[in-house]
Amino acid sequence: MPPLSSLGELPYSTSLTPTSENRGLPQRKAPHYHSPSRSNHAKSLNNSSTILLSFLDSALRLWQASKPPRLRYDADYKKGIIPIPSASIPNQQSVFSNPSELHKARKILHQLDGSFVQGQSLPEAAKYAVLSLQSSTCQFKFKKPQGLANNLKKFTPPTTANSCSGMSARLGMMANSILLNTDVAFRYPTPSSPEPIDSTARIASKASPIKLPVTPPTLKYRPRNDASYPFNPSVPANVGYTTDKQHTTIELKVVVPPLPRSSDASDYKVFPVETPSKDLKLAESKKRKRDEANGYDASALSKDQRVLSDAALTTFQDLVFDIFGAENDARSQTNGNGSSTRKTYFIQHEVDGGVVLTVNSETNIKLDSCLQKVISLARFKDIPINQLCKLQDLCEGALLSADLLDVRIESGWGSDEVSNWVDRAESVDAALRSARTVLRIMAGGRDEKQLYSEELLQRILGLLYKVVDTCVSPVVESRSSGTDSSVFDIASVQKRVILHLLHDAAKIMQLLLELLTKVELAEATIISIEFFVIRLLFVENAHVEKESVLGIHKFESIRRAAMNLTAQLFLRYSEQRRFILDEILVSLQKLPINRQQARQYKLEDGTNIQLVSALLMRLVHSCATHSVSQSAERGKLPSDEHVSAAAVHSEGPEDENSGSEDSEQSSDAGNGSRDGRVVGDRKHGVSSVAYFAKDVRLLYDAAGSNAQYIVEFFVSRASTASRTGDQPHRHLLDMFVGDLVSVLNLPEWPASEILLRALFARMERITSSDKSTAPMKNMALEVLGTAGSAILDVTANARQLANALENDDSELSTTLVNAFEDHLVNQLEDGTLLSWTGPYRAVLEYLGRSSSDLQTIGAQGYYLTQWTKLILWGTGSTSTDFQTSPVQQELANKLSKAGSKWFPTGDFDPVSGTQCRLAYNLTILNMGFGRAFNQIFQILLRAVRSDQTTVRSRGLKSVTQMLEKDPTLLDRMPHVIKLITNSASDPSPMVRDSSLTLIGKCILLQPALEAQVLETVLTFTNDVAASIRKHSVKILKDMYLRCKSQKIRAEISESLLHRVDDLDEGVSDLARQMVEDIWLVPFWNLTPFQHSSAEREIALKDQVALMIRTVQRGGRTSQVMQPLLVQALGSKSKNPDANTTACKAMVAAAFQGIIDPTELPDRPEQGSILQTLTVFSRACPKLFTQAQLEHLQPYIANLSTADDLNIFRSVVVILRCVMPTLPAMQKEFLKQVQEDLLRNITKLAKAELDEVVACLWTINSSLGNIEKLVNMKINVLNKLHSLRLVDFTDVKQNAELSKLKRLILLAGHFAKHCDFEPQSEKFSSKLPWWAGHSVAECVIDSIKPYTANHQPVNLRSVAMDNIGMICQAWPKNFNRPEITLMFQHVLKDDDPELQRIVLSSFRDFFTVQDHQIEVKVSSGERDPLAQGKLGGSMTASDNDGAAALIAQGFLKDILRIALSSQGSYALTATEVVASITRQGLVHPKECGPALVALETSTNPKIAEVAFQQHRNLHQQHESMFEREYMRAVQEAYNYQRDVVKDLKGCTTQPFRSKLHLMYEVVKTSKSKYQSKFFANFCTKIDFDVTKLDVSANPPTHLQYARFLIENLAFFDYGRVEDVLQATSFMEKIVASTGAGIAHAINTEVFHVRLEPGLDSSTSATEQASSTVEVSIEEIDQARLRQVTTASMILSMLWEARTFLRRIYGISASLQRRENKSKASKDLGKPPTKINGITGDKFVDSINRTMSALDTRDLALVQCREFADLLAIDNEVKVPVEDGEDDGGRLRTPSVEDDGESLMPPSGGSKTTKRKGSVSISGTPHKKQRSRPPLGGRRKSTKSVDEDEDSY
């Protein structure tokens, strides 16, 4: 046998003989290797044959032990079977274990030699041994090398004798004979001439010879083997002799075989020339393109491409031979430059104590580049297999050495550790590059299995996992702050090194992807890759660049590679699909819930989505795409086995065996099971369309099934989670749906449609199920709203695309635009949609251009399946039987040839991006999801009518979302707006707010709806919820600015003006600002009226007309408008000067309208204009001019009709307000006015008279002619004095009575407005019957006789009213004893009218006082009430005396009147009380409780006045006032009981505490005061059962307790701490007081006698089952009523506690945890109410409890339930496990918990269930398992944390 030491130098001519060491190894088998077999003839061998065979076997083993080492394989090295090759002489170890075996073998050999006769033939046994030896030798059959030169030189073989002489001399006769008779084919193509040839002269041309350098073998001779000739007839096997130093060049030629001997035409068959059909051309074109894509169509290369491919192959061969030569030099160490050569290509690694040569990084880079070029140019198959194997071997050493290196970065490293890590990282990086080379070879597409070593692949994967998991991922997840900041800092410095690792890891993953597409891997390897890529997918990347070491986008590139790997695994290995899906879905909770952090996968259009969303869609694509058969053999390329189901029906040319039945069966078997699908068998009569349809149906169903699985996972997890909870599944669902919506109109992601369709079906089931909870339905409605909006977006996008293509004249554009127009009117036919030249074909043609993008390829496959499915089953069919019309069959046949990838053909015009998107949108709108829009909208409308509050609110919000997308829905569905407006009267504020929001959106989208919804919006301005009022004010402003109708604008203005006086300051300020914005701001910087532009003039006149119309609407409009203007024109306004300019222009425009009504729109009446001007005159008299006043004089001259009276009144008001502000008035004008007023003064009523007298006094100050007024006054007083003795009770004196009333009015008003004190002497002289000194006293004395009790009531009212009016102007008269006595009598009497008059006098007096104080404060003067008398006069004024007299003398009567009714008298009294307390005339505790009680009034004006003053008092006297709150609560209860006649503590619709205004003030207190408030409040509920009075029906304390409990339940708590304190105090009362009550019930009512084993924790139900219950007649009824009442109070208190914990989400664990952490930061935060929980059920429970005293049976039931409540906590029932103590269960509060309950709890560890509330017989025993209560009813076991619509 020849030596094998030179095989490394000539790898293309290797001959390997299998030995006992390498037989049967699965890692690498040589091609065409066959295992040796034994013949049956061996059984007949004689004993000598057996001996001979034994000897030959021993000899063969001996030869193998002495032969040079063969070319090693990786598996052999790893197992230690084959030693590492070496050029040195190997150690020849004997194969015999001991000398006796060797001696025995030699003895047998000598026997054979002795029996052998020279020249004779071998015996039969020897012949058989020779044959066995030859058959056991591996035979290699080599193909002819391609592309070699033609000038192959001939070799001259040496003689056989010479070649064998050296060996024969050492063999015996028998062995030598066997050697000569055994011919093993081997040869070395050595040139005949030993002359050296220059190895650098190489030519890349195909026509020229390829010169390959050859290193000579070590031995001096090469024997000839004649047996090699039959195997290689075209190349002679010669042998030459050469020296060690010689280099030879082999010139190989390609020998073209000659033509056949016979060329007769009869040997050939003639086929007619046929023109290929269009479909055949398409099939051939696609096949050619697939071949070209796989890179194996070398014959189709052009001349230049062939030159490039040859050059690439030559470059690779040169590099390989240099590497192999360097390896030999390095191993032999015979070359003097061996060391430098080795360093050029190799690097040494120490592995297992030895040194291994591996290719260095630079060489790997060159190899990878050359391999890439060779593979891309389809020349990879021309590389000898053993070269590739040896390259893999050379790269394996780096992988072995990298296994021992750790690349993890640890925190706290120093410079030395970092430096060592850098060295290790560089070594690992070199190993990664070696791995790239190995994988590049594996992924090249070769058939030889020895290239695909599983062990080598596992090493590569292990290295990849190590780099990514231990280095890259921790660095990516590290941040600049936190526990891993040290790692972040180190990695930032070594960023370049880590980026190299990241880059190489990404390249390896790309090569793995290529390998997966071509080779089937072992299941263990597949699962390993799956775990790795899924881990990588969920590594948390930074969301900002400064927090990322490597950069966000650089790491995303490797995650994309992981996504591609996952998708390919999912496509290729169907049995792994469910496992992959589960791993991905379970890992979703690792994703960040922040949208910015989560959405880092950027699409081509710039949209960002989650990478996991993109992956899930790609997995769905894979389900509907044809994949490689799962039964394919390992190592085969996809091009050999990727046969789709449609390929069975291919009409292309077939090979010679394709028509046979066996071939057809084999084809069906190979493709019959694909991804779990079972295709049909055409042998049984199944048509090609049916066969294809069945396959398509299975593909489509698989996609739908996986889509449903994904959706079900998201929905099921999200249904049990909330946005505010710890689990992110709710957020993940929202983001997933958002991602699907984002890509719905992108043709690259068609799976989004089927996922959304599955999502719609799931949400529809949730909304229609009665078992679905409110949160689940809300989630479904929100998702449906998003999904419906997505359909509208697609429609809008399609409309834009269609508009863009309208001017395009191409046939495709016209077809698409027409199809979209038909779709809009529901007239699009399936034939147009599914036609061969329709939208589906256009999309596929466009996607087919991206033939290398795996994502696009998957989308094509899914889209093809979708198209085919719709063709065969139709767009709306649910049948399982496909349709078989001729058109459909033709389309199906065409599509069946496409496979899973579409290649554009030349018979279809190029498709633009716009055409593709329109075509795709058109198909989406006509799929299942697009057709479900009407169903989605109807579901949302049904939700608006739901009986659950949150569902109604969520339905309205979703409808709003869809209307924003498409306002035309309102036109198509007119009933929608009616449904929305009906929700305005919903009892839930949440629903009303949603309804208002939706109305605002509708108005914005469809302004024509404003008139239809105006009344509804105006109604919202009076809503009880302040937030809704604010919202309505904003909407009204927008409506006002858009609307041009003066009528609608007037209505809006009036509503806004009323909100200016709102109780809520926020609403009031907002309304005030809105009115200023719409009335004054548009006219800022307005020039004087006569100089303004025509446009501004028209706008100004419109505004004036609008204000006139608003004032005309009456009510309190003018009263509210005045303070609004005062504030707008005051110094505190944002722009008082601009507002003043605008108002002056408006006043001027109004005067133009008075002169000429046609100047203003709608020609308003003069009376209306003047009435509006009175508002301006009262607000700011400086807006008027003297000229304008002169225009008003004619309107006071004549007073004959009622209309004239209205005008007269307005003019007088204007004159009275404006004249004092004018510097100088014309006296003639003033005189004329005075005369006109005096002439008409007797015709005026009280209101007009008040204004006229005030105006006359103002004129008098300018004219100085007071004589007229004095004379009139004296005349009036004389007449009054003369009538004092007349009996006006006589009917005959009615005329005189009327005159008397007129005289009293004149006397009173003149005394009020005019100061006649300087003329007192004149009055004394003219009034002889008066002897006083004050004119005011004179007037009072003249009127006082008419207040006597004997006078008519109407006369007394007029007289008393005028006396009060005079006292207001002259306050010292309040101190007159007769006046004081008169007021006291009135207040103590039961005459409401007189009381109102007196109280009005007091109110007006204090109003004047308050106004004076405000003026002083606004002008900068000291407030005497705030500063006291310091800095002011120490002398009390008349006002001070009068105020003190009223407060001290009449306060009790005033409070009594205020608390006795809710009418106008009570309102006046309340205003007086507020004024008294405001001015500090009494101690706050005297009025505080009354104010709190008045806050609960159903009269909003009374409540508002009381609340304002209560708040002021609390702010000024917090520490003192808080002590009066319990008395105030009692006062409020009495007020509700006696006046309101409602003992409930809350109101319904909405549910709100009656003491809510009081609590709003309490919430402003310090924390300690609030805590004390709750303690005192709950103490008022507690009671002593022995002193409990139950005589009343119902008992008084029961009613009072209910009032307090319902208030506690519906307080709007401002802090979490407040809720926890309230519930803690409730629990304390129930635990302490309830224990005794429960004990009394058990012992006195039910007469329970506990048996052994029972304790007090046993429920009354269980106890009753073991005792004899006393009959009802024997129970003491009084005691029963007493304990029942007590249990009712405590039951209601516990119900309130439970309700608070539910509505605010306070769990038992939360409460316990806060017990231990009182100083938690969260305690001060506002509590959040859980949506959907209202007070309906709580109120029902209270009402049911209050009825317990109606009958004895109900009383007993109440007692039983309360006893069970104290014994068992029904909120959480956890069965007691074996060995578990009751201490591990949740419990109700007990007395022992008081210390904890007093603290504000908020969460912590699991609490324990307490044992008995009451201990009757000593230490309690372990509680037995509870049994159902009496009657078979079991109380609820729902957790308090359950989020449901329970209350």
XYZ file of C-alpha atoms in Angstrom, residues 1032-1356:
325
model
C -70.081 71.929 28.465
C -68.841 75.520 28.856
C -65.911 74.778 26.560
C -68.143 73.125 23.989
C -70.565 76.043 24.081
C -67.765 78.467 23.389
C -66.736 76.489 20.309
C -70.343 76.327 19.153
C -70.702 80.065 19.646
C -67.667 80.852 17.524
C -68.789 78.576 14.687
C -72.460 79.468 14.737
C -73.789 82.532 12.917
C -77.337 82.388 14.195
C -78.001 85.200 16.659
C -80.711 83.200 18.345
C -78.416 80.255 19.092
C -75.651 82.603 20.158
C -78.006 84.325 22.573
C -78.992 81.016 24.127
C -75.363 80.057 24.511
C -74.483 83.453 26.010
C -77.272 83.206 28.540
C -76.136 79.748 29.621
C -72.552 80.910 29.968
C -73.618 83.948 31.999
C -75.458 81.713 34.440
C -72.305 79.663 34.922
C -70.449 82.836 35.918
C -72.358 82.633 39.182
C -71.558 78.930 39.623
C -70.904 77.547 43.073
C -67.700 75.900 41.885
C -64.946 78.473 41.498
C -63.347 76.576 38.660
C -66.561 76.582 36.650
C -67.229 80.220 37.504
C -63.788 81.393 36.451
C -63.916 79.359 33.261
C -67.353 80.704 32.305
C -66.248 84.262 33.030
C -63.222 83.815 30.831
C -65.280 82.241 28.049
C -67.738 85.153 28.001
C -64.910 87.632 27.897
C -63.296 85.722 25.046
C -66.395 85.658 22.877
C -67.776 89.120 23.722
C -64.857 91.445 24.318
C -61.619 89.949 23.031
C -62.615 90.164 19.330
C -62.968 93.947 19.735
C -59.763 94.722 21.559
C -57.872 97.738 20.292
C -60.981 98.856 18.499
C -60.847 102.415 17.215
C -63.679 104.801 17.957
C -66.891 103.731 16.328
C -67.020 106.366 13.654
C -63.502 105.528 12.439
C -63.686 101.757 12.367
C -63.768 99.745 9.194
C -67.026 98.588 7.719
C -66.298 94.969 8.583
C -65.519 95.769 12.182
C -68.561 97.989 12.376
C -70.827 95.203 11.185
C -69.248 92.754 13.635
C -69.656 95.244 16.459
C -73.299 95.878 15.683
C -73.902 92.137 15.533
C -72.333 91.783 18.952
C -74.449 94.585 20.417
C -77.591 93.057 18.964
C -76.572 89.720 20.454
C -76.085 91.225 23.906
C -79.472 92.935 23.648
C -81.089 89.649 22.685
C -79.345 87.925 25.613
C -80.614 90.516 28.115
C -84.085 90.188 26.638
C -84.171 86.543 27.640
C -84.763 87.741 31.201
C -84.062 85.793 34.327
C -80.889 86.641 36.140
C -79.021 87.464 32.988
C -78.638 91.180 33.652
C -77.802 90.552 37.310
C -74.965 88.230 36.349
C -73.830 90.329 33.430
C -73.170 93.347 35.618
C -70.509 91.802 37.907
C -68.986 90.160 34.863
C -68.461 93.531 33.229
C -67.243 94.999 36.494
C -64.525 92.373 36.719
C -63.638 92.616 33.032
C -63.234 96.387 33.312
C -61.554 96.298 36.707
C -57.888 96.483 37.497
C -57.617 92.695 38.054
C -58.576 91.962 34.467
C -55.930 90.792 32.006
C -56.470 93.772 29.714
C -58.818 96.336 31.285
C -57.975 99.094 28.836
C -58.787 96.975 25.796
C -62.018 95.815 27.425
C -62.978 99.403 28.219
C -62.382 100.459 24.610
C -64.531 97.613 23.344
C -67.340 98.417 25.789
C -67.317 102.092 24.843
C -67.707 101.131 21.207
C -70.606 98.851 22.118
C -72.332 101.598 24.102
C -71.953 103.953 21.189
C -73.384 101.387 18.802
C -76.336 100.860 21.151
C -77.086 104.587 21.173
C -77.028 104.528 17.396
C -79.667 101.828 17.592
C -81.796 103.975 19.928
C -81.730 106.843 17.480
C -82.219 104.635 14.408
C -83.343 101.043 15.095
C -82.282 100.015 11.561
C -78.658 100.485 12.541
C -78.733 97.228 14.496
C -79.541 93.747 13.160
C -83.087 92.521 13.789
C -84.168 96.061 14.767
C -84.383 95.537 18.528
C -86.892 97.601 20.501
C -85.719 100.718 22.258
C -86.737 99.359 25.631
C -84.471 96.340 25.116
C -81.572 98.524 24.041
C -82.000 100.786 27.084
C -82.282 97.787 29.393
C -78.939 96.543 28.078
C -77.412 99.997 28.551
C -78.472 99.974 32.200
C -76.173 96.987 32.732
C -73.257 98.962 31.282
C -74.159 102.034 33.331
C -74.190 100.106 36.586
C -70.986 98.289 35.744
C -68.968 101.277 34.486
C -70.647 104.699 34.189
C -67.537 106.120 32.549
C -68.458 104.368 29.318
C -71.092 107.027 28.604
C -70.764 110.608 27.376
C -72.866 113.703 28.067
C -74.069 113.818 24.490
C -75.407 110.298 24.802
C -77.333 111.230 27.971
C -78.918 114.188 26.219
C -80.399 111.779 23.692
C -82.247 110.050 26.562
C -84.099 113.104 27.921
C -87.153 112.803 25.655
C -87.865 109.297 26.946
C -88.682 110.534 30.486
C -90.969 113.353 29.456
C -94.011 111.218 28.693
C -95.149 108.333 30.856
C -98.492 106.991 29.698
C -98.160 103.270 28.894
C -96.454 100.277 30.355
C -93.878 100.331 27.568
C -93.127 103.904 28.401
C -92.637 102.861 32.002
C -89.991 100.301 31.046
C -88.161 102.844 28.950
C -88.580 105.422 31.699
C -87.096 103.107 34.294
C -84.067 102.265 32.136
C -83.374 105.914 31.322
C -83.624 106.928 34.960
C -81.177 104.173 35.962
C -78.729 105.309 33.314
C -79.034 108.941 34.395
C -78.667 108.097 38.066
C -75.531 106.007 37.487
C -73.838 108.166 34.879
C -74.512 111.745 35.954
C -72.357 111.649 39.104
C -69.368 110.623 36.986
C -69.628 113.447 34.457
C -67.580 116.526 35.355
C -70.049 119.185 34.247
C -73.562 118.838 32.970
C -75.626 121.524 31.277
C -77.951 123.008 33.831
C -80.759 123.404 31.358
C -80.638 119.742 30.652
C -80.619 118.918 34.349
C -83.517 121.214 35.064
C -85.539 119.688 32.302
C -84.836 116.239 33.605
C -85.745 117.274 37.145
C -89.039 118.695 36.036
C -89.915 115.608 34.041
C -89.131 113.346 36.974
C -91.084 115.388 39.482
C -94.040 115.505 37.178
C -94.234 111.745 36.888
C -93.159 110.815 40.392
C -96.651 110.021 41.652
C -97.178 107.479 38.860
C -94.235 105.331 39.760
C -94.137 102.029 41.565
C -91.613 101.190 44.234
C -88.813 100.043 41.939
C -89.033 103.040 39.629
C -89.554 105.409 42.529
C -86.343 104.269 44.124
C -84.396 105.104 40.972
C -86.183 108.436 40.387
C -85.619 109.721 43.919
C -81.973 108.751 43.719
C -81.706 110.549 40.365
C -83.416 113.660 41.723
C -81.003 113.816 44.594
C -78.105 113.478 42.156
C -79.457 116.349 40.020
C -79.941 118.400 43.132
C -76.252 118.072 43.933
C -75.525 119.822 40.628
C -78.337 122.379 40.580
C -78.538 123.078 44.304
C -82.318 123.713 44.276
C -83.302 121.539 47.214
C -86.364 123.647 48.028
C -88.553 121.665 45.658
C -87.683 118.427 47.327
C -88.038 119.819 50.828
C -91.451 121.196 50.086
C -92.552 117.902 48.571
C -91.261 116.043 51.578
C -93.024 118.316 54.076
C -96.250 117.970 52.155
C -96.026 114.198 52.285
C -95.349 114.138 56.013
C -98.284 116.362 56.785
C -100.621 114.106 54.861
C -99.280 111.077 56.660
C -99.850 112.722 59.997
C -103.382 113.628 59.066
C -104.313 110.047 58.161
C -102.987 108.376 61.283
C -106.455 108.144 62.914
C -108.276 106.731 59.893
C -109.549 103.186 60.196
C -108.195 101.557 57.091
C -109.749 98.262 57.957
C -112.956 99.738 56.637
C -113.562 98.766 53.049
C -114.780 102.268 52.314
C -111.300 103.559 52.934
C -109.669 101.558 50.181
C -109.093 104.609 48.057
C -107.506 106.422 50.921
C -105.498 103.327 51.715
C -103.972 103.399 48.251
C -103.051 107.052 48.631
C -101.562 106.319 52.026
C -99.350 103.617 50.617
C -98.144 106.002 47.940
C -97.358 108.610 50.552
C -95.478 106.122 52.684
C -93.390 105.092 49.671
C -92.556 108.708 48.878
C -91.647 109.427 52.458
C -89.491 106.358 52.789
C -87.570 106.742 49.532
C -86.893 110.420 50.017
C -85.653 109.664 53.521
C -83.450 106.900 52.134
C -81.782 108.841 49.318
C -81.946 112.469 50.448
C -80.107 114.096 53.308
C -82.536 116.648 54.738
C -80.764 116.964 58.052
C -79.353 120.437 57.257
C -82.970 121.562 56.664
C -84.268 120.179 59.949
C -85.207 123.636 61.197
C -87.341 124.213 58.163
C -89.061 120.903 58.765
C -89.671 121.871 62.381
C -91.252 125.113 61.350
C -93.494 123.495 58.777
C -94.422 120.497 60.981
C -95.835 121.843 64.252
C -96.748 118.373 65.463
C -93.055 117.249 65.356
C -90.691 118.221 68.129
C -87.597 116.167 67.197
C -84.210 117.045 65.745
C -83.672 114.411 62.982
C -85.669 114.413 59.791
C -85.217 110.638 59.480
C -86.712 110.141 62.909
C -89.571 112.408 61.868
C -90.285 110.221 58.867
C -90.137 107.060 60.949
C -92.463 108.564 63.522
C -94.899 109.485 60.759
C -94.910 105.943 59.346
C -94.684 103.946 62.569
C -98.409 104.242 63.520
C -99.256 102.270 60.426
C -97.248 99.245 61.659
C -99.623 98.620 64.537
C -101.217 95.233 64.779
C -104.702 96.591 64.134
C -103.722 97.942 60.737
C -104.266 95.875 57.587
C -101.461 93.508 56.791
C -100.677 95.055 53.450
C -100.425 98.470 55.068
C -98.213 97.119 57.815
